[in-house]
Short mmCIF file of C-alpha atoms in Angstrom, two decimals:
data_model
loop_
_atom_site.label_atom_id
_atom_site.label_comp_id
_atom_site.label_asym_id
_atom_site.label_seq_id
_atom_site.Cartn_x
_atom_site.Cartn_y
_atom_site.Cartn_z
CA MET A 18 162.01 45.92 208.31
CA ALA A 19 162.65 48.10 205.10
CA ASP A 20 162.24 51.76 205.58
CA ASN A 21 159.71 52.75 202.91
CA LYS A 22 159.53 56.55 204.06
CA ILE A 23 159.11 58.70 201.07
CA PRO A 24 161.96 61.08 200.52
CA SER A 25 161.65 64.69 201.12
CA ALA A 26 162.11 67.04 197.85
CA ARG A 27 165.40 68.20 199.35
CA ILE A 28 166.77 64.77 199.29
CA GLU A 29 165.25 63.96 196.17
CA GLN A 30 166.98 67.00 194.66
CA LEU A 31 170.30 66.10 196.19
CA PHE A 32 169.91 62.47 194.84
CA GLU A 33 169.60 63.92 191.38
CA LYS A 34 172.68 66.20 191.80
CA ILE A 35 174.52 63.33 192.77
CA SER A 36 173.36 60.74 190.32
CA THR A 37 174.06 63.30 187.37
CA LEU A 38 177.77 63.64 188.74
CA ILE A 39 178.04 59.74 188.94
CA GLU A 40 176.67 59.17 185.55
CA GLN A 41 179.06 62.09 183.99
CA SER A 42 182.02 60.68 185.94
CA ARG A 43 181.45 57.25 184.90
CA PHE A 44 181.10 58.63 181.07
CA ALA A 45 184.44 60.28 181.43
CA ILE A 46 186.14 57.57 182.88
CA ALA A 47 184.88 55.30 179.82
CA ARG A 48 185.97 57.92 177.31
CA THR A 49 189.46 58.32 178.82
CA VAL A 50 190.12 54.61 178.97
CA LYS A 51 189.08 54.66 175.14
CA THR A 52 191.06 57.41 174.13
CA THR A 53 194.07 56.31 176.18
CA GLU A 54 194.06 53.10 174.15
CA VAL A 55 194.17 55.04 170.99
CA TYR A 56 197.41 57.04 172.19
CA ALA A 57 199.00 53.84 173.27
CA LYS A 58 198.35 52.28 170.01
CA TYR A 59 199.60 55.47 168.08
CA GLU A 60 202.94 55.04 170.32
CA ILE A 61 203.13 51.38 169.49
CA GLY A 62 202.85 52.11 165.69
CA LYS A 63 205.60 54.99 166.03
CA TYR A 64 207.90 52.59 168.00
CA ILE A 65 207.45 49.97 164.98
CA VAL A 66 208.18 52.31 162.29
CA GLU A 67 211.43 53.76 164.29
CA ASP A 68 212.64 50.06 164.67
CA GLU A 69 211.69 49.47 161.02
CA GLN A 70 213.91 52.40 159.58
CA GLY A 71 214.33 55.20 162.11
CA GLY A 72 210.86 56.62 161.30
CA VAL A 73 211.22 57.01 157.69
CA GLU A 74 208.09 55.33 155.97
CA ARG A 75 208.71 52.13 153.66
CA ALA A 76 206.45 50.06 151.49
CA ALA A 77 206.89 46.71 153.30
CA TYR A 78 208.15 45.60 156.90
CA GLY A 79 209.01 42.18 157.94
CA LYS A 80 206.36 40.00 158.77
CA ALA A 81 208.48 37.70 160.66
CA THR A 82 209.49 40.64 163.10
CA LEU A 83 205.72 41.50 163.74
CA LYS A 84 205.10 37.79 164.34
CA GLU A 85 207.63 37.36 166.58
CA LEU A 86 206.52 40.46 168.60
CA SER A 87 203.14 39.43 168.48
CA GLN A 88 203.82 36.12 170.09
CA LEU A 89 206.08 38.07 172.89
CA LEU A 90 203.10 40.50 173.60
CA THR A 91 200.52 37.68 173.61
CA GLN A 92 202.56 35.79 176.07
CA ASN A 93 202.82 38.70 178.45
CA TYR A 94 199.49 40.59 177.94
CA GLY A 95 197.08 38.00 176.52
CA ASP A 96 195.04 38.14 173.30
CA GLY A 97 194.53 41.35 171.30
CA TRP A 98 198.16 41.72 169.95
CA SER A 99 197.92 40.05 166.72
CA VAL A 100 200.18 40.64 163.67
CA GLU A 101 196.87 42.31 162.16
CA THR A 102 196.66 44.68 165.35
CA LEU A 103 200.28 45.54 165.27
CA THR A 104 200.16 46.24 161.43
CA ALA A 105 197.10 48.63 162.14
CA CYS A 106 199.34 50.40 164.70
CA ARG A 107 201.90 51.01 162.25
CA LYS A 108 199.68 52.14 159.82
CA PHE A 109 197.64 54.46 162.15
CA PHE A 110 200.89 56.00 163.13
CA ILE A 111 201.94 56.73 159.61
CA VAL A 112 198.64 58.04 158.56
CA TYR A 113 197.99 60.50 161.69
CA SER A 114 201.61 61.52 162.09
CA LYS A 115 201.22 63.35 158.87
CA ILE A 116 198.29 65.11 160.16
CA VAL A 117 200.41 65.79 163.06
CA ASN A 118 202.95 67.41 161.18
CA THR A 119 200.77 69.60 158.98
CA VAL A 120 199.03 70.76 162.35
CA HIS A 121 202.51 71.64 163.97
CA ASP A 122 203.56 73.51 160.72
CA ILE A 123 200.53 75.46 160.72
CA LYS A 124 200.86 76.34 164.52
CA ASN A 125 204.41 77.15 164.23
CA ASN A 126 203.50 80.00 161.65
CA ASN A 127 201.77 81.70 164.51
CA GLN A 128 202.97 80.46 167.79
CA ASP A 129 204.86 77.63 169.44
CA ASP A 130 202.04 75.49 170.74
CA THR A 131 202.10 71.61 171.58
CA LEU A 132 199.02 69.32 171.38
CA ASN A 133 197.98 67.69 174.83
CA HIS A 134 198.80 63.92 175.42
CA PRO A 135 196.95 62.21 178.18
CA ILE A 136 200.12 60.17 179.30
CA LYS A 137 202.74 62.12 181.16
CA ASN A 138 205.42 59.75 181.27
CA LYS A 139 208.62 61.37 180.20
CA ASP A 140 210.32 58.02 179.96
CA LEU A 141 208.05 56.95 177.08
CA LEU A 142 208.14 60.23 175.17
CA ASP A 143 210.15 63.42 174.44
CA TYR A 144 207.82 66.21 174.52
CA GLU A 145 210.21 68.89 173.63
CA SER A 146 210.25 67.25 170.28
CA VAL A 147 206.95 65.21 169.37
CA HIS A 148 203.67 66.76 168.67
CA TYR A 149 200.44 64.58 168.91
CA PRO A 150 197.01 64.75 167.57
CA GLN A 151 194.12 65.05 169.79
CA PHE A 152 192.25 61.74 169.54
CA LYS A 153 188.79 61.65 170.77
CA LEU A 154 187.19 58.51 169.25
CA SER A 155 187.72 54.83 170.04
CA TRP A 156 190.17 52.40 168.37
CA SER A 157 187.47 50.59 166.34
CA HIS A 158 186.54 54.14 164.76
CA TYR A 159 190.01 54.87 163.90
CA LEU A 160 190.33 51.26 162.33
CA VAL A 161 187.34 52.54 159.86
CA LEU A 162 189.12 56.14 159.28
CA MET A 163 192.35 54.64 158.33
CA ARG A 164 190.74 53.14 155.28
CA VAL A 165 189.72 56.62 154.10
CA ASP A 166 192.56 57.58 151.70
CA ASN A 167 191.55 61.27 151.12
CA PRO A 168 192.90 63.39 154.26
CA ASP A 169 190.00 65.93 153.71
CA ALA A 170 187.39 63.44 153.63
CA ARG A 171 188.98 61.42 156.57
CA SER A 172 189.26 64.78 158.80
CA PHE A 173 185.43 65.58 157.76
CA TYR A 174 184.45 61.99 158.97
CA GLU A 175 186.40 62.24 162.23
CA ILE A 176 184.90 65.76 163.07
CA GLU A 177 181.41 64.49 162.41
CA CYS A 178 181.89 61.29 164.29
CA ASP A 179 182.82 62.83 167.43
CA ARG A 180 180.09 65.88 167.13
CA GLN A 181 177.32 63.36 166.39
CA ASP A 182 178.48 60.56 168.57
CA TRP A 183 178.18 58.09 165.54
CA SER A 184 178.58 54.45 166.31
CA VAL A 185 181.14 52.42 164.55
CA ARG A 186 178.19 51.07 162.41
CA GLN A 187 177.13 54.34 161.60
CA LEU A 188 180.52 55.76 160.72
CA LYS A 189 181.03 52.73 158.27
CA ARG A 190 177.56 53.70 156.60
CA GLN A 191 178.34 57.20 156.41
CA VAL A 192 181.62 56.41 154.71
CA GLY A 193 180.02 53.79 152.50
CA SER A 194 177.39 55.99 151.27
CA SER A 195 180.06 58.66 150.31
CA LEU A 196 178.64 61.41 152.44
CA TYR A 197 181.59 63.62 152.21
CA GLU A 198 181.61 63.50 148.33
CA ARG A 199 177.90 63.99 148.27
CA LEU A 200 178.07 67.11 150.43
CA ALA A 201 181.11 68.37 148.68
CA LEU A 202 179.47 68.21 145.29
CA SER A 203 176.87 70.55 146.42
CA ARG A 204 179.02 73.15 147.49
CA ASP A 205 181.47 75.85 146.28
CA LYS A 206 185.19 75.53 146.49
CA ASP A 207 185.56 77.44 150.14
CA GLU A 208 182.88 75.39 151.51
CA VAL A 209 184.34 72.26 150.32
CA MET A 210 187.50 73.16 152.24
CA ARG A 211 185.36 73.97 155.38
CA LEU A 212 183.98 70.55 155.26
CA ALA A 213 187.33 69.22 155.89
CA LEU A 214 188.38 71.67 158.56
CA GLU A 215 184.98 72.50 160.38
CA GLY A 216 182.73 69.33 159.53
CA GLN A 217 179.35 69.84 158.12
CA THR A 218 178.05 73.37 158.85
CA VAL A 219 174.12 74.05 158.69
CA GLU A 220 173.51 77.62 158.32
CA LYS A 221 171.27 77.85 155.16
CA PRO A 222 168.89 75.47 153.31
CA THR A 223 171.46 74.36 150.84
CA ASP A 224 173.51 72.99 153.86
CA ILE A 225 171.05 70.19 154.39
CA ILE A 226 170.57 69.01 150.70
CA LYS A 227 172.37 65.98 149.45
CA ASP A 228 172.07 64.64 145.78
CA PRO A 229 171.69 61.67 145.46
CA ILE A 230 169.90 60.52 148.90
CA THR A 231 171.19 57.21 149.37
CA LEU A 232 168.34 54.83 150.87
CA GLU A 233 170.18 51.47 150.51
CA PHE A 234 168.97 50.61 154.07
CA LEU A 235 165.25 50.59 152.96
CA GLY A 236 165.78 47.00 151.37
CA LEU A 237 163.85 47.93 148.32
CA LYS A 238 165.13 46.53 145.07
CA PRO A 239 166.33 49.11 142.38
CA ASP A 240 165.03 47.03 139.49
CA VAL A 241 161.57 46.45 141.05
CA SER A 242 158.48 48.75 140.64
CA PHE A 243 156.83 50.11 143.89
CA SER A 244 154.48 52.64 144.79
CA GLU A 245 155.10 56.08 146.39
CA SER A 246 152.96 54.68 149.70
CA ARG A 247 155.35 51.49 149.67
CA LEU A 248 158.39 53.77 149.50
CA GLU A 249 156.88 55.97 152.30
CA ASN A 250 155.96 52.88 154.49
CA ALA A 251 159.78 51.74 154.11
CA ILE A 252 160.92 55.02 155.45
CA ILE A 253 158.74 55.21 158.20
CA SER A 254 159.79 51.78 159.26
CA LYS A 255 163.63 52.82 159.05
CA MET A 256 163.18 56.46 160.35
CA GLN A 257 166.35 56.16 162.60
CA GLN A 258 168.39 55.29 159.55
CA PHE A 259 166.45 57.97 157.45
CA LEU A 260 167.17 60.51 160.00
CA LEU A 261 170.92 59.59 159.79
CA GLU A 262 170.92 59.93 155.83
CA LEU A 263 169.07 63.40 156.10
CA GLY A 264 171.71 64.81 158.46
CA LYS A 265 172.11 67.36 161.43
CA GLY A 266 169.34 68.81 163.10
CA PHE A 267 166.20 66.81 161.59
CA LEU A 268 163.29 66.14 163.92
CA PHE A 269 160.20 63.78 162.37
CA GLU A 270 156.98 65.37 162.88
CA ALA A 271 154.41 63.69 160.74
CA ARG A 272 153.46 61.73 157.69
CA GLN A 273 150.67 62.57 155.49
CA ARG A 274 150.06 65.58 157.16
CA ARG A 275 146.58 67.01 155.98
CA PHE A 276 145.71 70.77 155.48
CA THR A 277 142.68 72.03 153.83
CA PHE A 278 142.48 75.14 151.61
CA ASP A 279 139.68 76.17 149.32
CA GLU A 280 137.65 73.43 150.62
CA ARG A 281 140.05 70.85 149.42
CA HIS A 282 142.17 68.48 151.18
CA PHE A 283 145.88 68.18 150.41
CA TYR A 284 148.55 65.91 151.91
CA VAL A 285 152.28 66.42 152.61
CA ASP A 286 154.11 62.98 152.65
CA LEU A 287 156.67 63.57 155.05
CA VAL A 288 156.87 66.85 157.60
CA PHE A 289 160.31 67.34 159.28
CA TYR A 290 161.66 70.28 161.63
CA ASN A 291 165.12 71.15 161.49
CA ARG A 292 166.16 72.94 164.63
CA LEU A 293 169.61 74.34 163.58
CA LEU A 294 167.89 76.07 160.60
CA GLN A 295 164.60 76.71 162.73
CA CYS A 296 162.31 76.03 159.96
CA TYR A 297 160.08 73.19 158.51
CA VAL A 298 161.22 70.92 155.89
CA LEU A 299 158.66 69.17 153.66
CA ILE A 300 159.13 66.22 151.52
CA ASP A 301 157.39 64.55 148.79
CA LEU A 302 158.09 61.33 147.46
CA LYS A 303 158.07 60.61 143.67
CA THR A 304 158.75 57.18 142.21
CA GLY A 305 158.68 58.32 138.75
CA ASP A 306 160.35 61.29 136.57
CA LEU A 307 159.70 64.71 138.19
CA THR A 308 157.13 67.01 136.44
CA HIS A 309 156.62 70.56 136.73
CA GLN A 310 153.24 69.88 138.27
CA ASP A 311 155.18 68.07 141.33
CA LEU A 312 157.24 71.39 141.57
CA GLY A 313 154.15 73.64 141.53
CA GLN A 314 152.45 71.35 143.92
CA MET A 315 155.57 71.66 146.29
CA GLN A 316 155.31 75.53 145.99
CA MET A 317 151.84 75.44 147.06
CA TYR A 318 152.78 73.45 150.24
CA VAL A 319 155.59 75.77 150.99
CA ASN A 320 153.47 78.82 150.73
CA TYR A 321 150.93 77.36 152.72
CA TYR A 322 153.34 76.59 155.60
CA ASP A 323 154.81 80.03 155.46
CA LYS A 324 151.62 81.55 155.40
CA TYR A 325 149.55 79.64 157.92
CA VAL A 326 152.10 77.52 159.97
CA LYS A 327 155.17 79.14 160.52
CA GLN A 328 155.80 81.74 163.42
CA GLU A 329 157.44 84.84 163.07
CA PHE A 330 160.65 83.81 164.65
CA GLU A 331 161.17 80.82 162.31
CA ARG A 332 162.81 80.90 158.88
CA PRO A 333 160.85 80.09 155.51
CA THR A 334 159.84 76.60 154.95
CA VAL A 335 162.01 74.26 152.77
CA GLY A 336 160.54 71.81 150.32
CA ILE A 337 162.45 68.77 149.06
CA LEU A 338 161.13 66.52 146.43
CA LEU A 339 162.70 62.95 146.41
CA CYS A 340 162.54 61.51 142.97
CA GLN A 341 163.86 58.53 140.80
CA GLU A 342 164.63 60.83 137.80
CA LYS A 343 164.93 64.76 137.62
CA SER A 344 165.82 67.50 135.22
CA ASP A 345 168.02 70.33 136.44
CA ALA A 346 166.74 72.48 133.60
CA LEU A 347 163.00 71.64 134.41
CA VAL A 348 163.66 72.70 138.08
CA GLU A 349 165.21 76.03 136.88
CA LEU A 350 162.57 76.70 134.26
CA THR A 351 159.67 76.22 136.51
CA LEU A 352 160.69 77.74 139.99
CA PRO A 353 161.82 81.25 140.85
CA ALA A 354 165.56 81.57 141.99
CA ASN A 355 164.18 82.12 145.73
CA ALA A 356 161.72 79.34 145.72
CA ASN A 357 163.55 77.31 148.64
CA ILE A 358 162.59 74.22 146.85
CA TYR A 359 164.94 71.42 145.83
CA ALA A 360 164.92 68.40 143.87
CA SER A 361 167.20 65.49 144.93
CA GLN A 362 167.42 61.93 143.44
CA TYR A 363 167.40 58.87 145.71
CA GLN A 364 169.24 55.59 145.16
CA LEU A 365 168.35 52.48 146.62
CA TYR A 366 172.20 51.16 146.48
CA LEU A 367 175.27 52.68 147.86
CA PRO A 368 176.83 55.06 145.22
CA ASP A 369 180.01 54.45 143.38
CA LYS A 370 182.46 56.04 145.58
CA LYS A 371 185.42 56.01 142.67
CA LEU A 372 183.05 57.71 140.25
CA LEU A 373 181.96 60.16 143.07
CA GLN A 374 185.57 60.93 143.84
CA ALA A 375 186.65 61.45 140.19
CA LYS A 376 183.80 63.86 139.73
CA LEU A 377 184.48 65.89 142.86
CA GLN A 378 188.32 66.05 141.63
CA GLN A 379 187.20 67.04 138.11
CA TRP A 380 184.90 69.73 139.55
CA ILE A 381 187.72 71.09 141.69
CA ASN A 382 190.25 71.28 138.81
CA GLU A 383 187.71 73.05 136.63
CA PHE A 384 187.05 75.67 139.39
CA ASN A 385 190.90 76.26 139.59
CA GLU A 386 191.28 76.66 136.21
CA GLN A 387 188.63 79.43 136.13
CA ILE A 388 190.15 81.39 138.86
CA GLN A 389 193.66 81.16 137.39
#
């Protein structure tokens, strides 16, 4: 007969501690398995490059050699060792060994420091002369990252992917929506460099602003007219994707939040809270051109929240107007400099990555010319 005795509070506490430890250990083991696979494939790429030409990068490598190697590996270790996989290993080493060399050069200017490697077999590696990057993601993540040509952008995506625990699908979406370029274009030169070294830091309201906001996941056709309520409903139905697009620290609080002032009712389309900035973020949706009346209305919303909703320990409320078209001159003329209100255009399709990359490079070149 089963013992249905209710466990004591002491046993429950002990159970919770042990359960937490088991879950943590399982997660650590799974992560170690993933990263060990990545280091192994980095080494495989290294061996292939060394066999090819003594470690010197070259434009092409004989497919016949990789085909023969693939057949031998498959015979001994089963599926998963196609020519495509071996080619990817080769590219992985070429791409990330450049990063290692850069990191090693920087560290050598200060002190001799060898990066950690999880495999300690001296027969496999010469640790006196080889330095390794610290891989934290899965092989599937690195297959996406290797397709990012810009080293700064690749570094940014790798940092953010690790910190925010992006899935492979989420990483693909952020790369495809040109997140790095869109953030970089809203920052000065020093902060662009920080993106590559530190990822996205959220310290002030401008750190959460993107222009444009990309809403391709809503499934709305760009050439079809629709109401603001339909746009809002589409966002609500895809809130997880919308929060990913907004970025770090956002928590959804309400839609059509009503407040009453001077015996009149007003409605804020979307109310969020950003836990990193510790402030409310109000979003109003506009399907037409942005007007000065829209800006004035948002100013009133922000003022109301600052006066009647915000607590003393919280920072001033941020207002964002999402619109199809905007005029920066109109925004600047209508709002005071410290208004804490921003206008961002939204797009219902993925941006032209090459166009954004060219725009960012032009911006950096112009900045460099100004300081010379």
